[in-house]
Short mmCIF file of C-alpha atoms and ligand atoms in Angstrom, two decimals:
data_model
loop_
_atom_site.label_atom_id
_atom_site.label_comp_id
_atom_site.label_asym_id
_atom_site.label_seq_id
_atom_site.Cartn_x
_atom_site.Cartn_y
_atom_site.Cartn_z
CA MET Z 1 42.48 -38.10 63.85
CA THR Z 2 44.64 -35.09 65.05
CA GLY Z 3 48.39 -34.25 65.21
CA ASP Z 4 51.43 -33.29 63.21
CA HIS Z 5 49.27 -33.42 59.98
CA LEU Z 6 47.43 -30.62 61.19
CA ALA Z 7 50.29 -28.64 62.35
CA PHE Z 8 50.17 -25.56 60.19
CA GLY Z 9 52.61 -22.34 60.87
CA ALA Z 10 56.17 -21.64 61.52
CA ASP Z 11 58.43 -23.26 59.04
CA ARG Z 12 55.86 -26.41 57.96
CA LEU Z 13 54.14 -26.77 54.80
CA VAL Z 14 50.99 -28.35 54.85
CA VAL Z 15 49.65 -29.81 51.72
CA MET Z 16 45.97 -31.15 51.04
CA ALA Z 17 45.06 -32.73 48.26
CA GLY Z 18 42.19 -34.61 47.43
CA PRO Z 19 38.91 -34.78 44.80
CA CYS Z 20 36.83 -31.89 44.54
CA ALA Z 21 34.11 -33.76 45.61
CA VAL Z 22 33.35 -37.95 46.65
CA GLU Z 23 31.83 -39.60 43.98
CA THR Z 24 32.26 -43.37 44.60
CA ARG Z 25 34.54 -45.57 46.93
CA GLU Z 26 36.94 -46.41 44.13
CA GLN Z 27 37.64 -42.93 43.14
CA LEU Z 28 37.90 -41.75 46.84
CA LEU Z 29 40.24 -44.80 47.58
CA SER Z 30 42.43 -44.75 44.75
CA THR Z 31 42.75 -40.72 44.65
CA ALA Z 32 43.53 -40.86 48.96
CA HIS Z 33 46.21 -43.64 48.12
CA ALA Z 34 48.08 -41.54 45.37
CA VAL Z 35 48.04 -38.32 47.19
CA ALA Z 36 48.89 -39.86 50.48
CA ALA Z 37 52.04 -41.84 48.67
CA ALA Z 38 52.62 -38.60 46.92
CA GLY Z 39 53.29 -37.19 50.27
CA ALA Z 40 49.99 -34.85 50.88
CA ALA Z 41 49.62 -34.00 54.93
CA LEU Z 42 45.22 -34.34 54.40
CA LEU Z 43 42.94 -35.91 52.27
CA ARG Z 44 40.50 -33.42 50.71
CA GLY Z 45 36.85 -34.11 49.55
CA GLY Z 46 33.42 -32.88 49.35
CA ALA Z 47 30.64 -34.45 50.89
CA TYR Z 48 28.36 -31.77 50.62
CA LYS Z 49 29.26 -29.84 47.56
CA PRO Z 50 27.95 -25.90 47.14
CA ARG Z 51 26.84 -25.83 43.72
CA THR Z 52 26.14 -22.87 41.72
CA SER Z 53 23.14 -24.75 40.14
CA PRO Z 54 21.03 -27.13 41.93
CA ASP Z 55 20.53 -29.28 39.00
CA SER Z 56 24.45 -29.86 39.74
CA PHE Z 57 26.03 -32.85 41.67
CA GLN Z 58 25.68 -31.75 45.23
CA GLY Z 59 27.80 -34.45 46.94
CA LEU Z 60 27.06 -37.66 48.39
CA GLY Z 61 26.30 -36.40 51.82
CA PRO Z 62 26.49 -38.75 54.91
CA ALA Z 63 27.57 -41.79 52.46
CA GLY Z 64 30.34 -39.23 51.14
CA LEU Z 65 31.37 -38.91 54.97
CA GLU Z 66 31.79 -42.27 55.40
CA LEU Z 67 34.02 -43.20 52.42
CA LEU Z 68 36.04 -40.34 53.55
CA ALA Z 69 36.32 -42.12 57.26
CA GLU Z 70 37.19 -45.28 55.60
CA ALA Z 71 40.00 -43.53 53.05
CA SER Z 72 41.18 -41.52 56.31
CA ALA Z 73 41.93 -44.83 58.06
CA ALA Z 74 43.18 -46.78 54.85
CA THR Z 75 45.80 -44.25 54.15
CA GLY Z 76 46.47 -42.49 57.55
CA LEU Z 77 45.70 -39.21 56.42
CA PRO Z 78 43.42 -37.17 58.42
CA VAL Z 79 40.21 -35.45 56.60
CA VAL Z 80 39.28 -32.19 55.48
CA THR Z 81 36.08 -31.68 54.24
CA GLU Z 82 33.63 -28.79 53.35
CA VAL Z 83 30.70 -28.04 55.91
CA LEU Z 84 27.31 -26.19 54.27
CA ASP Z 85 24.69 -26.24 57.20
CA PRO Z 86 25.33 -25.37 60.88
CA ARG Z 87 23.07 -28.33 61.67
CA ASP Z 88 25.62 -30.39 59.94
CA VAL Z 89 28.61 -29.18 61.76
CA GLU Z 90 28.93 -32.06 64.72
CA ARG Z 91 27.93 -34.81 62.07
CA VAL Z 92 30.99 -33.87 59.83
CA ALA Z 93 33.32 -33.01 63.00
CA ALA Z 94 32.62 -36.63 63.82
CA SER Z 95 34.32 -37.61 60.35
CA ALA Z 96 36.69 -35.29 59.87
CA ALA Z 97 39.97 -33.75 61.15
CA MET Z 98 39.34 -30.50 59.86
CA LEU Z 99 36.24 -28.42 58.48
CA GLN Z 100 35.91 -26.51 55.71
CA VAL Z 101 33.73 -23.01 55.18
CA GLY Z 102 33.50 -22.50 51.46
CA SER Z 103 33.92 -19.34 49.78
CA ARG Z 104 29.79 -19.33 49.28
CA ASN Z 105 29.62 -19.48 53.02
CA MET Z 106 32.31 -17.07 54.11
CA GLN Z 107 29.82 -14.75 55.67
CA ASN Z 108 27.60 -17.14 56.70
CA PHE Z 109 27.40 -15.86 60.43
CA PRO Z 110 25.25 -18.69 61.96
CA LEU Z 111 27.84 -21.37 60.50
CA LEU Z 112 31.24 -19.19 61.41
CA ARG Z 113 29.62 -19.47 64.78
CA GLU Z 114 28.96 -22.83 64.87
CA VAL Z 115 32.43 -24.25 63.55
CA GLY Z 116 33.93 -21.77 66.63
CA ARG Z 117 32.24 -23.94 69.13
CA VAL Z 118 33.92 -27.16 67.72
CA ASP Z 119 37.30 -29.03 68.69
CA ARG Z 120 38.25 -28.70 64.92
CA PRO Z 121 40.24 -26.65 63.15
CA VAL Z 122 38.58 -24.59 60.64
CA LEU Z 123 39.73 -23.69 57.00
CA LEU Z 124 37.97 -20.73 55.71
CA LYS Z 125 38.00 -19.64 52.43
CA ARG Z 126 37.92 -16.27 51.06
CA GLY Z 127 34.87 -15.36 49.54
CA ALA Z 128 35.13 -14.81 45.73
CA ALA Z 129 34.11 -11.08 46.14
CA ALA Z 130 35.36 -10.39 49.51
CA THR Z 131 37.95 -8.24 50.95
CA ILE Z 132 41.20 -8.80 53.01
CA ASP Z 133 39.26 -7.08 55.90
CA GLU Z 134 35.95 -9.06 55.72
CA LEU Z 135 38.13 -12.51 55.14
CA LEU Z 136 39.76 -11.07 58.81
CA HIS Z 137 35.91 -10.05 60.17
CA ALA Z 138 34.59 -13.54 59.26
CA ALA Z 139 37.98 -15.54 61.14
CA ASP Z 140 36.77 -13.33 64.17
CA TYR Z 141 33.08 -14.57 64.03
CA ILE Z 142 34.90 -18.31 64.92
CA LEU Z 143 37.77 -17.20 66.98
CA ARG Z 144 35.37 -15.06 69.24
CA GLU Z 145 33.29 -18.23 70.19
CA GLY Z 146 36.47 -19.91 71.41
CA ASN Z 147 38.10 -21.81 68.11
CA GLN Z 148 41.40 -20.19 67.84
CA ARG Z 149 42.61 -22.99 64.92
CA VAL Z 150 41.17 -21.29 62.09
CA VAL Z 151 43.40 -21.34 58.71
CA LEU Z 152 42.80 -18.51 56.00
CA CYS Z 153 42.72 -19.65 52.64
CA GLU Z 154 43.12 -17.50 49.37
CA ARG Z 155 41.26 -19.27 46.51
CA GLY Z 156 41.02 -16.40 43.79
CA VAL Z 157 38.58 -13.45 43.70
CA ARG Z 158 36.13 -12.67 40.77
CA ALA Z 159 37.71 -10.50 38.42
CA PHE Z 160 37.18 -9.01 34.63
CA ASP Z 161 39.05 -11.58 32.81
CA PRO Z 162 37.58 -14.85 32.11
CA ALA Z 163 40.86 -16.18 30.45
CA THR Z 164 40.71 -17.86 34.46
CA ARG Z 165 38.17 -19.01 36.75
CA TYR Z 166 39.20 -16.27 39.18
CA LEU Z 167 42.01 -13.78 39.98
CA LEU Z 168 44.43 -15.51 42.56
CA ASP Z 169 45.42 -13.27 44.68
CA LEU Z 170 48.99 -14.13 45.81
CA ALA Z 171 49.74 -10.68 47.26
CA ALA Z 172 47.07 -11.62 49.43
CA VAL Z 173 49.49 -14.04 51.39
CA PRO Z 174 51.86 -11.34 52.48
CA VAL Z 175 48.96 -8.80 53.13
CA LEU Z 176 47.29 -11.49 55.69
CA LYS Z 177 50.63 -12.05 57.38
CA SER Z 178 51.15 -8.57 58.04
CA ARG Z 179 47.66 -8.32 59.59
CA SER Z 180 46.77 -11.71 61.14
CA ASP Z 181 48.93 -14.47 62.86
CA LEU Z 182 46.58 -16.96 61.53
CA PRO Z 183 47.95 -19.74 58.93
CA VAL Z 184 47.47 -18.71 55.15
CA VAL Z 185 46.93 -21.29 52.70
CA VAL Z 186 46.22 -20.86 49.10
CA ASP Z 187 43.81 -23.16 46.77
CA PRO Z 188 45.73 -22.60 42.87
CA SER Z 189 42.99 -25.17 41.95
CA HIS Z 190 40.05 -22.79 42.38
CA GLY Z 191 41.84 -19.97 42.13
CA THR Z 192 42.77 -20.45 38.38
CA GLY Z 193 40.34 -23.21 37.25
CA ARG Z 194 42.98 -24.70 35.14
CA ARG Z 195 45.13 -27.54 35.11
CA ASP Z 196 47.82 -25.91 33.46
CA CYS Z 197 47.99 -23.19 35.88
CA VAL Z 198 47.68 -24.92 39.08
CA VAL Z 199 51.59 -26.25 39.35
CA PRO Z 200 53.10 -22.75 38.58
CA MET Z 201 50.60 -20.98 40.78
CA ALA Z 202 51.42 -23.58 43.75
CA ARG Z 203 54.91 -22.88 43.52
CA ALA Z 204 54.68 -19.36 43.32
CA ALA Z 205 52.49 -19.33 46.51
CA VAL Z 206 55.05 -21.29 48.15
CA ALA Z 207 57.26 -18.56 47.36
CA ALA Z 208 55.14 -16.14 48.29
CA GLY Z 209 55.39 -17.57 51.71
CA ALA Z 210 52.25 -19.37 52.27
CA ASP Z 211 52.03 -22.13 55.34
CA GLY Z 212 50.21 -24.49 52.44
CA LEU Z 213 48.45 -25.78 49.87
CA LEU Z 214 45.05 -26.77 48.61
CA ILE Z 215 45.17 -28.80 45.49
CA GLU Z 216 42.56 -30.80 43.39
CA VAL Z 217 43.41 -34.51 42.37
CA HIS Z 218 41.60 -36.65 40.17
CA PRO Z 219 42.16 -40.05 38.74
CA ALA Z 220 40.32 -39.23 35.43
CA PRO Z 221 39.50 -35.57 35.31
CA HIS Z 222 37.57 -35.58 32.15
CA GLU Z 223 34.96 -38.07 34.03
CA ALA Z 224 35.16 -35.80 37.40
CA LEU Z 225 31.60 -34.57 38.50
CA CYS Z 226 32.94 -31.33 39.87
CA ASP Z 227 35.95 -29.04 38.83
CA GLY Z 228 37.60 -31.88 36.15
CA PRO Z 229 39.08 -28.85 34.60
CA GLN Z 230 41.27 -27.85 37.11
CA ALA Z 231 41.94 -31.25 38.61
CA LEU Z 232 45.59 -32.66 38.46
CA LEU Z 233 46.48 -36.29 37.32
CA PRO Z 234 47.78 -38.11 40.61
CA GLU Z 235 51.51 -38.07 38.65
CA ASP Z 236 51.11 -34.64 38.27
CA PHE Z 237 50.26 -34.17 41.66
CA SER Z 238 53.52 -36.17 43.06
CA ALA Z 239 56.20 -33.95 40.40
CA LEU Z 240 53.95 -30.70 42.09
CA MET Z 241 55.15 -32.22 45.84
CA ARG Z 242 58.88 -32.75 44.30
CA ASP Z 243 59.07 -29.53 43.39
CA ILE Z 244 57.32 -28.16 46.61
CA ASP Z 245 60.14 -30.21 48.62
CA THR Z 246 62.91 -28.10 46.92
CA LEU Z 247 61.52 -24.64 47.04
CA ALA Z 248 60.52 -25.48 50.73
CA GLY Z 249 64.18 -26.64 51.26
CA MET Z 250 65.40 -23.66 49.50
CA LEU Z 251 63.29 -21.22 51.90
CA GLY Z 252 63.96 -23.20 55.11
CA ARG Z 253 60.95 -24.64 55.58
CA ARG Z 254 59.64 -28.36 55.49
CA VAL Z 255 57.06 -29.86 54.00
CA VAL Z 256 54.82 -31.94 56.85
CA ARG Z 257 54.30 -35.55 56.05
CA PRO Z 258 52.06 -38.31 57.44
CA GLY Z 259 53.33 -39.38 60.72
CA SER Z 260 56.56 -36.88 60.77
CA ARG Z 261 57.34 -35.61 64.40
CA SER Z 262 57.13 -32.13 64.72
CA SER Z 263 56.71 -29.85 68.04
CA ALA Z 264 54.06 -27.90 66.27
CA THR Z 265 51.64 -26.18 68.51
CA ALA Z 266 47.97 -25.39 67.13
CA PRO Z 267 46.70 -24.88 64.81
C1 PEP F 1 35.73 -26.26 47.30
O1 PEP F 1 36.88 -26.12 47.76
O2 PEP F 1 35.81 -27.65 46.38
C2 PEP F 1 35.15 -25.03 46.87
C3 PEP F 1 33.62 -25.30 46.43
O3 PEP F 1 35.98 -24.29 47.06
P1 PEP F 1 35.12 -22.57 47.15
O4 PEP F 1 34.60 -22.68 47.78
O5 PEP F 1 36.52 -22.11 47.54
O6 PEP F 1 34.69 -22.36 45.62
MN1 MN F 2 36.17 -27.95 43.73
#
Protein backbone atom coordinates (compact mmCIF):
# COMPACT_ATOMS: atom_id res chain seq x y z
CA MET A 1 0.00 0.00 0.00
CA THR A 2 1.28 3.46 -0.77
CA GLY A 3 -0.21 6.92 -0.59
CA ASP A 4 -0.78 9.62 1.93
CA HIS A 5 0.59 7.78 4.92
CA LEU A 6 4.02 7.95 3.35
CA ALA A 7 3.79 11.68 2.78
CA PHE A 8 6.91 12.80 4.63
CA GLY A 9 8.08 16.38 4.57
CA ALA A 10 6.71 19.93 4.46
CA ASP A 11 4.31 20.58 7.33
CA ARG A 12 3.56 16.91 7.95
CA LEU A 13 4.49 14.65 10.83
CA VAL A 14 4.52 10.91 10.18
CA VAL A 15 4.41 8.58 13.17
CA MET A 16 5.53 4.97 12.67
CA ALA A 17 4.81 2.60 15.53
CA GLY A 18 4.68 -1.05 16.44
CA PRO A 19 6.64 -3.78 18.14
CA CYS A 20 10.38 -4.18 17.74
CA ALA A 21 9.85 -7.70 16.44
CA VAL A 22 6.89 -9.57 15.02
CA GLU A 23 6.52 -12.36 17.60
CA THR A 24 3.07 -13.89 17.22
CA ARG A 25 -0.08 -13.20 15.22
CA GLU A 26 -1.93 -12.12 18.35
CA GLN A 27 0.86 -9.79 19.52
CA LEU A 28 1.17 -8.15 16.12
CA LEU A 29 -2.54 -7.74 15.43
CA SER A 30 -3.31 -6.34 18.87
CA THR A 31 -0.43 -3.85 18.59
CA ALA A 32 -1.38 -2.92 15.03
CA HIS A 33 -5.01 -2.20 16.01
CA ALA A 34 -3.85 -0.18 19.02
CA VAL A 35 -1.41 2.01 17.11
CA ALA A 36 -3.94 2.51 14.30
CA ALA A 37 -6.59 3.61 16.80
CA ALA A 38 -4.10 6.01 18.39
CA GLY A 39 -3.41 7.62 15.00
CA ALA A 40 -0.11 6.17 13.78
CA ALA A 41 0.41 6.51 10.02
CA LEU A 42 2.51 3.37 9.54
CA LEU A 43 2.87 0.05 11.31
CA ARG A 44 6.46 -0.81 12.07
CA GLY A 45 7.69 -4.23 13.10
CA GLY A 46 10.66 -6.44 12.35
CA ALA A 47 10.48 -9.82 10.63
CA TYR A 48 14.27 -9.92 10.21
CA LYS A 49 16.05 -8.72 13.35
CA PRO A 50 19.69 -7.62 13.50
CA ARG A 51 20.62 -9.02 16.93
CA THR A 52 23.95 -8.51 18.63
CA SER A 53 24.09 -12.17 19.71
CA PRO A 54 23.32 -15.06 17.36
CA ASP A 55 21.63 -16.72 20.35
CA SER A 56 18.95 -13.99 20.52
CA PHE A 57 15.60 -14.19 18.71
CA GLN A 58 16.34 -13.45 15.06
CA GLY A 59 12.78 -12.74 13.90
CA LEU A 60 10.20 -14.90 12.16
CA GLY A 61 11.52 -14.15 8.68
CA PRO A 62 9.06 -14.84 5.84
CA ALA A 63 6.32 -15.89 8.30
CA GLY A 64 6.74 -12.49 9.96
CA LEU A 65 6.32 -10.76 6.60
CA GLU A 66 3.04 -12.63 6.08
CA LEU A 67 1.79 -11.51 9.48
CA LEU A 68 2.76 -7.92 8.68
CA ALA A 69 0.81 -8.10 5.42
CA GLU A 70 -2.19 -9.46 7.32
CA ALA A 71 -1.95 -6.71 9.96
CA SER A 72 -1.67 -4.10 7.23
CA ALA A 73 -4.82 -5.41 5.53
CA ALA A 74 -6.67 -5.57 8.86
CA THR A 75 -5.83 -2.01 9.93
CA GLY A 76 -5.28 -0.17 6.65
CA LEU A 77 -1.82 0.87 7.85
CA PRO A 78 1.09 0.49 5.45
CA VAL A 79 4.07 -1.36 6.85
CA VAL A 80 7.69 -0.36 7.32
CA THR A 81 10.04 -3.23 8.09
CA GLU A 82 13.76 -3.91 8.10
CA VAL A 83 15.64 -5.73 5.39
CA LEU A 84 18.99 -7.16 6.39
CA ASP A 85 20.17 -8.98 3.30
CA PRO A 86 20.34 -7.65 -0.28
CA ARG A 87 18.93 -11.00 -1.45
CA ASP A 88 15.71 -10.37 0.53
CA VAL A 89 14.96 -6.89 -0.79
CA GLU A 90 12.38 -7.97 -3.37
CA ARG A 91 10.66 -10.34 -1.00
CA VAL A 92 10.42 -7.69 1.75
CA ALA A 93 9.27 -5.05 -0.73
CA ALA A 94 6.39 -7.32 -1.72
CA SER A 95 4.98 -7.13 1.85
CA ALA A 96 6.04 -3.65 2.89
CA ALA A 97 5.31 -0.09 1.76
CA MET A 98 8.64 1.14 3.11
CA LEU A 99 11.97 -0.58 3.72
CA GLN A 100 14.12 0.03 6.77
CA VAL A 101 17.91 -0.15 6.63
CA GLY A 102 19.01 -0.50 10.26
CA SER A 103 21.86 1.24 12.00
CA ARG A 104 24.08 -1.82 11.80
CA ASN A 105 23.73 -1.82 8.04
CA MET A 106 24.07 1.89 7.39
CA GLN A 107 27.31 1.24 5.53
CA ASN A 108 26.36 -2.08 3.96
CA PHE A 109 26.95 -0.73 0.48
CA PRO A 110 25.55 -3.69 -1.51
CA LEU A 111 22.33 -3.42 0.55
CA LEU A 112 22.15 0.36 0.03
CA ARG A 113 22.56 -0.12 -3.72
CA GLU A 114 19.89 -2.81 -3.79
CA VAL A 115 17.28 -0.72 -1.94
CA GLY A 116 18.22 2.11 -4.28
CA ARG A 117 16.78 0.07 -7.14
CA VAL A 118 13.32 -0.71 -5.72
CA ASP A 119 10.18 1.35 -5.87
CA ARG A 120 9.82 1.78 -2.12
CA PRO A 121 10.77 4.62 0.23
CA VAL A 122 13.72 3.75 2.46
CA LEU A 123 14.09 4.57 6.14
CA LEU A 124 17.85 4.86 6.63
CA LYS A 125 18.94 4.71 10.26
CA ARG A 126 22.10 6.41 11.43
CA GLY A 127 24.84 4.02 12.52
CA ALA A 128 25.54 4.09 16.24
CA ALA A 129 29.03 5.42 15.57
CA ALA A 130 28.36 7.23 12.30
CA THR A 131 28.91 10.91 11.72
CA ILE A 132 26.35 13.07 9.98
CA ASP A 133 28.64 13.07 6.94
CA GLU A 134 28.72 9.29 6.85
CA LEU A 135 24.91 9.12 7.10
CA LEU A 136 24.55 11.53 4.20
CA HIS A 137 27.06 9.57 2.12
CA ALA A 138 25.14 6.37 2.86
CA ALA A 139 21.97 8.09 1.63
CA ASP A 140 23.85 9.04 -1.55
CA TYR A 141 24.40 5.36 -2.33
CA ILE A 142 20.61 4.88 -2.42
CA LEU A 143 19.87 8.12 -4.27
CA ARG A 144 22.48 7.36 -6.90
CA GLU A 145 20.70 4.15 -7.92
CA GLY A 146 17.58 6.18 -8.72
CA ASN A 147 15.49 5.86 -5.56
CA GLN A 148 14.93 9.42 -4.32
CA ARG A 149 12.56 8.49 -1.49
CA VAL A 150 15.05 8.33 1.37
CA VAL A 151 14.08 9.26 4.93
CA LEU A 152 16.93 9.78 7.42
CA CYS A 153 16.55 8.53 10.98
CA GLU A 154 18.42 9.71 14.07
CA ARG A 155 18.43 6.81 16.55
CA GLY A 156 21.18 7.70 19.00
CA VAL A 157 24.93 7.33 18.96
CA ARG A 158 27.31 5.41 21.18
CA ALA A 159 28.54 7.54 24.07
CA PHE A 160 30.30 7.15 27.41
CA ASP A 161 27.33 7.11 29.76
CA PRO A 162 25.35 3.89 30.22
CA ALA A 163 22.48 5.82 31.87
CA THR A 164 20.76 5.64 28.49
CA ARG A 165 21.25 2.93 25.85
CA TYR A 166 22.53 5.43 23.28
CA LEU A 167 22.83 9.21 23.28
CA LEU A 168 19.97 10.62 21.23
CA ASP A 169 21.46 13.40 19.10
CA LEU A 170 18.58 15.81 18.58
CA ALA A 171 20.90 18.46 17.18
CA ALA A 172 21.25 16.07 14.24
CA VAL A 173 17.76 17.15 13.15
CA PRO A 174 18.56 20.80 12.37
CA VAL A 175 22.06 19.88 11.20
CA LEU A 176 20.73 17.30 8.72
CA LYS A 177 18.10 19.76 7.56
CA SER A 178 20.75 22.36 6.89
CA ARG A 179 22.70 19.86 4.78
CA SER A 180 19.98 17.98 2.92
CA ASP A 181 16.38 18.21 1.73
CA LEU A 182 15.61 14.67 2.84
CA PRO A 183 13.01 14.21 5.61
CA VAL A 184 14.44 13.48 9.05
CA VAL A 185 12.71 11.30 11.63
CA VAL A 186 13.72 10.50 15.20
CA ASP A 187 13.61 7.18 17.02
CA PRO A 188 13.58 7.93 20.76
CA SER A 189 12.95 4.24 21.56
CA HIS A 190 16.38 2.97 20.48
CA GLY A 191 17.87 6.40 21.10
CA THR A 192 17.32 6.10 24.85
CA GLY A 193 16.45 2.44 25.46
CA ARG A 194 14.27 3.55 28.37
CA ARG A 195 10.48 3.66 28.39
CA ASP A 196 10.49 6.65 30.76
CA CYS A 197 12.58 8.68 28.30
CA VAL A 198 10.64 7.88 25.14
CA VAL A 199 7.74 10.30 25.60
CA PRO A 200 9.83 13.34 26.64
CA MET A 201 12.32 12.79 23.82
CA ALA A 202 9.56 12.22 21.27
CA ARG A 203 8.06 15.57 22.23
CA ALA A 204 11.51 17.17 22.04
CA ALA A 205 12.11 15.66 18.61
CA VAL A 206 8.94 17.25 17.28
CA ALA A 207 9.94 20.57 18.82
CA ALA A 208 13.36 20.21 17.14
CA GLY A 209 11.71 19.97 13.73
CA ALA A 210 11.61 16.25 13.05
CA ASP A 211 9.37 15.14 10.17
CA GLY A 212 8.33 12.02 12.00
CA LEU A 213 8.85 9.58 14.83
CA LEU A 214 9.53 5.89 15.17
CA ILE A 215 8.10 4.51 18.41
CA GLU A 216 8.20 0.94 19.71
CA VAL A 217 4.95 -0.27 21.26
CA HIS A 218 4.20 -3.66 22.81
CA PRO A 219 1.07 -4.94 24.57
CA ALA A 220 3.17 -6.73 27.23
CA PRO A 221 6.67 -5.21 27.24
CA HIS A 222 7.94 -7.53 30.01
CA GLU A 223 7.25 -10.49 27.71
CA ALA A 224 8.79 -8.94 24.59
CA LEU A 225 11.44 -11.02 22.84
CA CYS A 226 13.31 -7.87 21.87
CA ASP A 227 13.64 -4.33 23.27
CA GLY A 228 10.95 -4.67 25.97
CA PRO A 229 12.50 -2.04 28.30
CA GLN A 230 11.97 0.69 25.70
CA ALA A 231 8.51 -0.33 24.49
CA LEU A 232 5.56 1.89 25.33
CA LEU A 233 2.27 0.34 26.36
CA PRO A 234 -0.53 1.07 23.88
CA GLU A 235 -2.21 3.51 26.29
CA ASP A 236 1.06 5.44 26.74
CA PHE A 237 1.41 5.63 22.98
CA SER A 238 -2.14 7.00 22.70
CA ALA A 239 -1.36 9.70 25.24
CA LEU A 240 1.84 10.55 23.36
CA MET A 241 -0.14 10.94 20.12
CA ARG A 242 -2.40 13.46 21.84
CA ASP A 243 0.68 15.44 22.94
CA ILE A 244 2.11 15.28 19.44
CA ASP A 245 -1.15 16.64 18.01
CA THR A 246 -1.00 19.58 20.41
CA LEU A 247 2.65 20.29 19.69
CA ALA A 248 2.15 19.97 15.96
CA GLY A 249 -0.70 22.50 16.13
CA MET A 250 1.53 24.97 18.01
CA LEU A 251 4.22 24.58 15.36
CA GLY A 252 1.93 24.92 12.33
CA ARG A 253 2.28 21.26 11.42
CA ARG A 254 -0.13 18.39 11.22
CA VAL A 255 0.02 14.74 12.05
CA VAL A 256 -0.58 12.49 9.05
CA ARG A 257 -3.54 10.18 9.73
CA PRO A 258 -4.44 7.05 7.84
CA GLY A 259 -6.77 7.97 5.01
CA SER A 260 -6.21 11.73 5.37
CA ARG A 261 -5.94 13.56 2.06
CA SER A 262 -2.77 15.36 1.21
CA SER A 263 -1.19 16.96 -1.79
CA ALA A 264 2.14 15.54 -0.75
CA THR A 265 4.85 14.59 -3.13
CA ALA A 266 7.48 11.95 -2.57
CA PRO A 267 8.85 10.76 -0.33
C1 LIG B 1 14.97 -1.43 15.16
O1 LIG B 1 14.53 -0.43 14.55
O2 LIG B 1 14.26 -2.29 15.73
C2 LIG B 1 16.44 -1.53 15.28
C3 LIG B 1 17.06 -2.69 15.44
O3 LIG B 1 17.00 -0.31 15.27
P1 LIG B 1 18.51 0.14 15.05
O4 LIG B 1 18.92 -0.38 13.71
O5 LIG B 1 18.44 1.62 15.12
O6 LIG B 1 19.32 -0.48 16.17
MN1 LIG C 1 13.98 -2.52 18.43
